[in-house]
Amino acid sequence: MWWRGCWKSCFVLALHLVAASAQGELFDEDLTLRPLRDGRLEARFSFTTLLKGASPRDPESLRQDDEAQHYTLFPLALGQILREHAVTELHLTLNAGKWNYDHWGYPDEPGVGTGAELWAWMGDTSLTSVDQRWQGLRQSLAGLFCASLGHLDDQRTTSPTLTFQPEGSLPNFTYPHQLRHATLPSEHVCTENLTPFLKLLPCKSLSGIAHLLNPHRVFDADWHGLGVHVRYRERIGVEVRLAFQAVLDPVRYSHDGRRDWSLRSVFDRIVEKACPVARSSKVQVELPGETSYTLSPGPTDVVNDMATYELTSAQEALDVAMKWPGENSFVYPDTSQVPPLTDISVRRNLKGASQAEARLTIEVTNNLPVQVKSGYLETMPWHLQFYLHTLRAYIDDSQRDDLVTILSYAPPVPHSRPALLQAVLTLPPRSTLRLTMDVSKPFLRYTEHPPDAQRGWDLPPAVLVPFAFGEDDSPEFETSASHEANSTWTQEREPYPRRPSRARRIYTPVMLVDLATPDFSMPYNVIIMSCTLIALIFGSVFNLLTRRFVVVRVDSDPATPDVNSVGGVADSVGGTGAAKKTS
Amino acid sequence: MLNFVKWLCLALCLVIYAQAEPVAEFFGRQSSSHTNNWAVLVCASRYWFNYRHMANALGMYRTVKRLGIPDSNIILMLADDVACNPRNKFPGCVYSSSAKTLDLYGDNIEVDYRGYEVTVENFLRVLTGRVEPSVPRSKRLLTDDRSNVFIYMTGHGGNEFLKFQDSEEISAFDIADAVAQMWEKKRYNELFFMIDTCQANTMYSKFYSPNVLATGSSLIHENSYSHENDRDIGVAVIDSYTHYVLQFMEGINKTSQATMQDLFDTYDPEKINSHPGVRSDLFPRSLRDALVTDFFGGVAQAEVLLPPEGSGDAHFSTVRTTDDASEVGADDRSDITGDTAHDFDVTGGLDSRPFLAAIIDGHDTTLDRTARAWASSAIVLLLVGWIASRK
């Protein structure tokens, strides 16, 4: 009897556990290590938390109280922000460094623009405006991630819907969704951004792959950035993915110039144990095309040149190491000889020695033997004005304006809105398209200059998205012909395996523009003040000293005013007459 | 045997001496009536050559965190990023001494205002609480009339002003009016203002609100100087006044009974190269009654217990400070010696029985909690079984 009751209770408890897990949350962590051809190592950490069965909040319900939020693995601080502002999709990246597309290829995380970048898809509503919620969203994220996102105000916010399409689903609300995008190139990333980032993870940085995120090492990388990506997967749930990406340099760390690396040598830590609540915990190493390396310990699985290590709770500490025993020291490849790794290469610069105008130049090189169509997005602060009538396209000094199509331009509004230029560029095979345009640089008020005005103004990166390959004008991403061409081209040229070409964003480096700057320095102010005082004082005194004063005598008798005045006049006249008579 | 007896007698004398003074002070002391602590730490300088100002603020940040103020109660304003500056040879690290034994940045830090957000307007808005509704809670000073607030500012300044990023100035009148507004809006119980800049003592000369204690690094017409240069980093790494204050604070822990008078007594104009000043005419209590942890520490509990070695800590702190002063490069050894002496005192003193009893009680409490948890589970299981058997 007692045993039967116990069995019943255990059955109910087990049923409850099964139901809870079915309704619950999933957490996966993944570390991808990719040796690059210039001796560096790309490391991408990805922590994905999926809230099953959840859906983004309808902005129409912002008037009512939201449902209570109780999470086990899902980050509560981020979930509250998403519900508070009814955000359907969110992407925030904080990056430092310049991504070298030609030598590092496409990044695992596409958002590699320098500085802070925030874009979100939010449903519209008649209750609150999207811009109000956008302001609240960026302030909340600024507080959560210790970043200066409060500066992503209307002067930096645009809606480039062609370039930043949603990566997840957008539910059907009463009003359609709107995009808000802003960049802050002067933002930097440091330990104070990594600290709250790690606090969002279920295991923090105590166990699992996140233990490798040593701020003293990852912020010594040649490139590093962290990202927060939230998207809605229809009928599956809301997915939050926290990503950290870095390009580290084992050659610089080693004392003999070799490119051997291990988790210990790169991060100064190893994976001590797996995260207990992680459904899957993996370390993946992409194997180079050459065969002169050794990889230890042996991987759990090797599929398509990708070695995978599965971390389990019972497993001991993991320290993946890759060595090249045959190399005495790493020999850097000649950058002018090796071909670029990406489909297109982009360079952008601002020319002109004048303080009032400049010329913006974009050079896009198509490295493929087939034609490529690419979307081009240029966001410029309001203090740089485009002269759109001077837009020219050249290929080898011959003008080809027909290669720029579907031009869309939103002019800037001073102190209010940046300029937004979107276009489709057609790149002929193995050629370089050069786009030039004149811009004007205004005089700013002295209160508008930042504290380090002599450094210049940061300009956001331009974004290019190649989306069509091949001569046909169909918008499909990959046709069979272009795919075969890519495969052949890849096999011929590149020892490193590459993923198939897909539509992905390519960011240009940020630029600095010098506007006319008044001299804010203290010596200048002292000189001006002193000269002003000298001019005022010396001028007044000199004026007094050099002026000649003349006494003017006026004859008048107050006893008889009328007669005297007439007499005065008579005297004058009489005097004159007397003189004449005498002469 | 004789040596052991001598050591025992010496320990007993020390313990008795340490006991006497706290007992007298305990009944005569006016304790603070605050229930929470907040800290606003401002580094107002930009550029790499002002590395030392960032290190000043981070040193204070580390001190208040170590003494118990949580990150949610610390508003840290850094006008520039030196830890991840490309010029920094040690990325992610900020050092305040050429020995580089202590990384002020560490693995866990939260900067609430940084870069261009450090402005005079934002600082005054934080103090007075006049912020926009969209500003998150981590960027607000959510104090009340039971909050002790510690304000630390460092940067370049002059007579009655402090420069923010070499672009704006905050004047002594602005700060005095902001503190007055805080008092009128009941935003602090007691406020401690500390500033390290040139002509720093002029910055607190305009205060006119009650319950304010202030100190600065240098007189009017006097500069504040840096303490130490480092050839690897390439610039000065800390200011002199802040260096000696932090050195004193290294001897403080959460239960120290050191007073503000003890802190101010350690001011040495010859070592600091300027004359630090103290203003206490607006402070209601005597400086000998105000503990250092009233402003730097976090209030963890309302119950006041007197540790047996309270004054002993102060005594050892003084000794340690002297040792540190005599041998600047021997900080580690002095710290180790101090800790060893402290341990010896705890183990050797006969009057440490209450302390040991407290430890044992704590341990028993933990065991009791575990036992209670298991007992509760057993009771629940028994109840379930009983109900099942009844059915």
mmCIF file of N, CA and C in Angstrom, chain B residues 60 149-153 172 175-176 179 188-197 199-219 241 245 260-261 263-265 267 275-287 290-291 295-296:
data_model
loop_
_atom_site.group_PDB
_atom_site.id
_atom_site.type_symbol
_atom_site.label_atom_id
_atom_site.label_comp_id
_atom_site.label_asym_id
_atom_site.label_seq_id
_atom_site.Cartn_x
_atom_site.Cartn_y
_atom_site.Cartn_z
ATOM 1 N N MET B 60 39.677 53.513 -6.331
ATOM 2 C CA MET B 60 38.563 53.730 -5.413
ATOM 3 C C MET B 60 37.444 52.734 -5.672
ATOM 4 N N VAL B 149 26.415 58.601 1.053
ATOM 5 C CA VAL B 149 26.919 58.748 -0.313
ATOM 6 C C VAL B 149 28.377 59.158 -0.237
ATOM 7 N N PHE B 150 29.198 58.479 -1.018
ATOM 8 C CA PHE B 150 30.615 58.811 -1.149
ATOM 9 C C PHE B 150 30.839 59.304 -2.565
ATOM 10 N N ILE B 151 31.313 60.536 -2.704
ATOM 11 C CA ILE B 151 31.582 61.123 -4.010
ATOM 12 C C ILE B 151 33.077 61.326 -4.114
ATOM 13 N N TYR B 152 33.664 60.748 -5.157
ATOM 14 C CA TYR B 152 35.095 60.896 -5.409
ATOM 15 C C TYR B 152 35.262 61.444 -6.808
ATOM 16 N N MET B 153 36.058 62.489 -6.929
ATOM 17 C CA MET B 153 36.304 63.102 -8.228
ATOM 18 C C MET B 153 37.796 63.266 -8.409
ATOM 19 N N ALA B 172 32.731 75.016 -8.093
ATOM 20 C CA ALA B 172 32.407 74.652 -6.719
ATOM 21 C C ALA B 172 30.981 75.045 -6.380
ATOM 22 N N ILE B 175 28.574 72.265 -7.611
ATOM 23 C CA ILE B 175 28.524 71.083 -6.751
ATOM 24 C C ILE B 175 27.815 71.409 -5.451
ATOM 25 N N ALA B 176 28.084 72.594 -4.901
ATOM 26 C CA ALA B 176 27.423 72.952 -3.644
ATOM 27 C C ALA B 176 25.914 73.031 -3.830
ATOM 28 N N VAL B 179 24.495 69.506 -4.142
ATOM 29 C CA VAL B 179 24.397 68.830 -2.849
ATOM 30 C C VAL B 179 23.251 69.426 -2.036
ATOM 31 N N TYR B 188 20.294 62.027 0.739
ATOM 32 C CA TYR B 188 21.431 61.441 1.443
ATOM 33 C C TYR B 188 21.237 61.627 2.928
ATOM 34 N N ASN B 189 21.824 60.702 3.686
ATOM 35 C CA ASN B 189 21.876 60.831 5.133
ATOM 36 C C ASN B 189 23.147 61.563 5.534
ATOM 37 N N GLU B 190 24.286 61.066 5.058
ATOM 38 C CA GLU B 190 25.566 61.745 5.229
ATOM 39 C C GLU B 190 26.314 61.622 3.913
ATOM 40 N N LEU B 191 27.060 62.649 3.577
ATOM 41 C CA LEU B 191 27.755 62.678 2.300
ATOM 42 C C LEU B 191 29.224 62.949 2.557
ATOM 43 N N PHE B 192 30.073 62.147 1.925
ATOM 44 C CA PHE B 192 31.518 62.309 2.041
ATOM 45 C C PHE B 192 32.051 62.637 0.661
ATOM 46 N N PHE B 193 32.701 63.774 0.548
ATOM 47 C CA PHE B 193 33.188 64.280 -0.732
ATOM 48 C C PHE B 193 34.702 64.263 -0.700
ATOM 49 N N MET B 194 35.304 63.611 -1.678
ATOM 50 C CA MET B 194 36.759 63.521 -1.770
ATOM 51 C C MET B 194 37.152 63.893 -3.187
ATOM 52 N N ILE B 195 38.179 64.726 -3.319
ATOM 53 C CA ILE B 195 38.560 65.192 -4.643
ATOM 54 C C ILE B 195 40.075 65.276 -4.705
ATOM 55 N N ASP B 196 40.624 64.831 -5.818
ATOM 56 C CA ASP B 196 42.061 64.820 -6.038
ATOM 57 C C ASP B 196 42.319 65.573 -7.345
ATOM 58 N N THR B 197 42.709 66.821 -7.226
ATOM 59 C CA THR B 197 42.970 67.642 -8.396
ATOM 60 C C THR B 197 43.808 68.826 -7.938
ATOM 61 N N GLN B 199 44.476 72.403 -6.703
ATOM 62 C CA GLN B 199 43.680 73.339 -5.894
ATOM 63 C C GLN B 199 42.364 72.692 -5.485
ATOM 64 N N ALA B 200 42.465 71.455 -5.015
ATOM 65 C CA ALA B 200 41.257 70.663 -4.782
ATOM 66 C C ALA B 200 40.441 71.201 -3.623
ATOM 67 N N ASN B 201 41.097 71.776 -2.608
ATOM 68 C CA ASN B 201 40.345 72.160 -1.425
ATOM 69 C C ASN B 201 39.380 73.301 -1.706
ATOM 70 N N THR B 202 39.553 74.004 -2.815
ATOM 71 C CA THR B 202 38.583 75.047 -3.143
ATOM 72 C C THR B 202 37.276 74.466 -3.640
ATOM 73 N N MET B 203 37.280 73.189 -4.032
ATOM 74 C CA MET B 203 36.057 72.626 -4.593
ATOM 75 C C MET B 203 34.995 72.387 -3.533
ATOM 76 N N TYR B 204 35.404 72.184 -2.284
ATOM 77 C CA TYR B 204 34.392 71.974 -1.265
ATOM 78 C C TYR B 204 34.207 73.195 -0.376
ATOM 79 N N SER B 205 34.781 74.304 -0.752
ATOM 80 C CA SER B 205 34.681 75.483 0.109
ATOM 81 C C SER B 205 33.306 76.128 0.042
ATOM 82 N N LYS B 206 32.499 75.797 -0.961
ATOM 83 C CA LYS B 206 31.199 76.456 -1.121
ATOM 84 C C LYS B 206 30.044 75.616 -0.609
ATOM 85 N N PHE B 207 30.319 74.478 0.023
ATOM 86 C CA PHE B 207 29.232 73.661 0.539
ATOM 87 C C PHE B 207 28.492 74.422 1.632
ATOM 88 N N TYR B 208 27.173 74.303 1.625
ATOM 89 C CA TYR B 208 26.396 74.944 2.679
ATOM 90 C C TYR B 208 25.276 74.056 3.200
ATOM 91 N N SER B 209 25.288 72.777 2.823
ATOM 92 C CA SER B 209 24.259 71.872 3.313
ATOM 93 C C SER B 209 24.795 71.092 4.492
ATOM 94 N N PRO B 210 23.923 70.645 5.399
ATOM 95 C CA PRO B 210 24.416 69.897 6.558
ATOM 96 C C PRO B 210 24.783 68.471 6.189
ATOM 97 N N ASN B 211 25.435 67.820 7.117
ATOM 98 C CA ASN B 211 25.792 66.406 7.040
ATOM 99 C C ASN B 211 26.768 66.113 5.915
ATOM 100 N N VAL B 212 27.660 67.039 5.637
ATOM 101 C CA VAL B 212 28.639 66.857 4.571
ATOM 102 C C VAL B 212 30.029 66.882 5.179
ATOM 103 N N LEU B 213 30.828 65.886 4.828
ATOM 104 C CA LEU B 213 32.236 65.821 5.211
ATOM 105 C C LEU B 213 33.041 65.828 3.922
ATOM 106 N N ALA B 214 34.093 66.628 3.867
ATOM 107 C CA ALA B 214 34.808 66.812 2.616
ATOM 108 C C ALA B 214 36.301 66.798 2.877
ATOM 109 N N THR B 215 37.041 66.357 1.877
ATOM 110 C CA THR B 215 38.492 66.361 1.937
ATOM 111 C C THR B 215 39.027 66.510 0.523
ATOM 112 N N GLY B 216 40.189 67.127 0.410
ATOM 113 C CA GLY B 216 40.791 67.334 -0.893
ATOM 114 C C GLY B 216 42.289 67.183 -0.804
ATOM 115 N N SER B 217 42.925 67.216 -1.962
ATOM 116 C CA SER B 217 44.332 66.853 -2.021
ATOM 117 C C SER B 217 45.270 68.035 -1.882
ATOM 118 N N SER B 218 44.826 69.261 -2.156
ATOM 119 C CA SER B 218 45.799 70.346 -2.215
ATOM 120 C C SER B 218 45.102 71.665 -1.936
ATOM 121 N N LEU B 219 45.908 72.608 -1.457
ATOM 122 C CA LEU B 219 45.399 73.923 -1.123
ATOM 123 C C LEU B 219 45.217 74.761 -2.380
ATOM 124 N N TYR B 241 48.209 61.805 -3.757
ATOM 125 C CA TYR B 241 47.224 61.815 -2.684
ATOM 126 C C TYR B 241 46.402 60.539 -2.691
ATOM 127 N N VAL B 245 45.958 57.431 0.142
ATOM 128 C CA VAL B 245 44.640 57.082 0.663
ATOM 129 C C VAL B 245 44.343 55.608 0.404
ATOM 130 N N MET B 260 37.311 58.084 10.517
ATOM 131 C CA MET B 260 37.749 59.063 9.531
ATOM 132 C C MET B 260 38.917 59.883 10.067
ATOM 133 N N GLN B 261 38.934 60.096 11.387
ATOM 134 C CA GLN B 261 40.073 60.811 11.954
ATOM 135 C C GLN B 261 41.358 60.032 11.738
ATOM 136 N N LEU B 263 41.972 58.156 9.189
ATOM 137 C CA LEU B 263 42.347 58.380 7.793
ATOM 138 C C LEU B 263 43.002 59.738 7.626
ATOM 139 N N PHE B 264 42.400 60.767 8.211
ATOM 140 C CA PHE B 264 42.958 62.107 8.016
ATOM 141 C C PHE B 264 44.284 62.272 8.742
ATOM 142 N N ASP B 265 44.492 61.488 9.827
ATOM 143 C CA ASP B 265 45.770 61.594 10.519
ATOM 144 C C ASP B 265 46.919 61.055 9.681
ATOM 145 N N TYR B 267 47.464 61.761 6.657
ATOM 146 C CA TYR B 267 47.875 62.707 5.618
ATOM 147 C C TYR B 267 49.259 63.263 5.953
ATOM 148 N N HIS B 275 49.244 69.893 0.387
ATOM 149 C CA HIS B 275 48.637 69.927 1.721
ATOM 150 C C HIS B 275 47.181 69.510 1.623
ATOM 151 N N PRO B 276 46.860 68.266 1.986
ATOM 152 C CA PRO B 276 45.447 67.875 1.961
ATOM 153 C C PRO B 276 44.664 68.632 3.020
ATOM 154 N N GLY B 277 43.410 68.873 2.705
ATOM 155 C CA GLY B 277 42.550 69.605 3.617
ATOM 156 C C GLY B 277 41.331 68.799 3.975
ATOM 157 N N VAL B 278 40.746 69.124 5.126
ATOM 158 C CA VAL B 278 39.544 68.457 5.612
ATOM 159 C C VAL B 278 38.569 69.547 6.027
ATOM 160 N N ARG B 279 37.319 69.347 5.685
ATOM 161 C CA ARG B 279 36.285 70.272 6.125
ATOM 162 C C ARG B 279 35.210 69.465 6.829
ATOM 163 N N SER B 280 35.025 69.741 8.118
ATOM 164 C CA SER B 280 34.082 68.961 8.912
ATOM 165 C C SER B 280 33.133 69.843 9.696
ATOM 166 N N ASP B 281 33.076 71.147 9.410
ATOM 167 C CA ASP B 281 32.186 72.002 10.193
ATOM 168 C C ASP B 281 30.721 71.718 9.902
ATOM 169 N N LEU B 282 30.425 71.112 8.752
ATOM 170 C CA LEU B 282 29.044 70.778 8.423
ATOM 171 C C LEU B 282 28.671 69.372 8.860
ATOM 172 N N PHE B 283 29.619 68.633 9.415
ATOM 173 C CA PHE B 283 29.382 67.236 9.761
ATOM 174 C C PHE B 283 28.873 67.169 11.194
ATOM 175 N N PRO B 284 27.779 66.451 11.445
ATOM 176 C CA PRO B 284 27.190 66.516 12.790
ATOM 177 C C PRO B 284 27.943 65.715 13.828
ATOM 178 N N ARG B 285 28.657 64.681 13.415
ATOM 179 C CA ARG B 285 29.332 63.836 14.396
ATOM 180 C C ARG B 285 30.800 64.203 14.478
ATOM 181 N N SER B 286 31.430 63.745 15.540
ATOM 182 C CA SER B 286 32.868 63.912 15.648
ATOM 183 C C SER B 286 33.558 62.958 14.683
ATOM 184 N N LEU B 287 34.716 63.397 14.166
ATOM 185 C CA LEU B 287 35.428 62.539 13.229
ATOM 186 C C LEU B 287 35.909 61.264 13.893
ATOM 187 N N ALA B 290 32.960 58.743 13.417
ATOM 188 C CA ALA B 290 32.584 58.326 12.068
ATOM 189 C C ALA B 290 33.572 57.265 11.613
ATOM 190 N N LEU B 291 33.057 56.069 11.334
ATOM 191 C CA LEU B 291 33.921 55.004 10.841
ATOM 192 C C LEU B 291 34.218 55.204 9.362
ATOM 193 N N PHE B 295 31.233 55.123 5.064
ATOM 194 C CA PHE B 295 31.131 55.660 3.706
ATOM 195 C C PHE B 295 31.675 54.703 2.663
ATOM 196 N N PHE B 296 32.723 53.964 2.998
ATOM 197 C CA PHE B 296 33.349 53.098 2.001
ATOM 198 C C PHE B 296 32.777 51.701 2.017
#
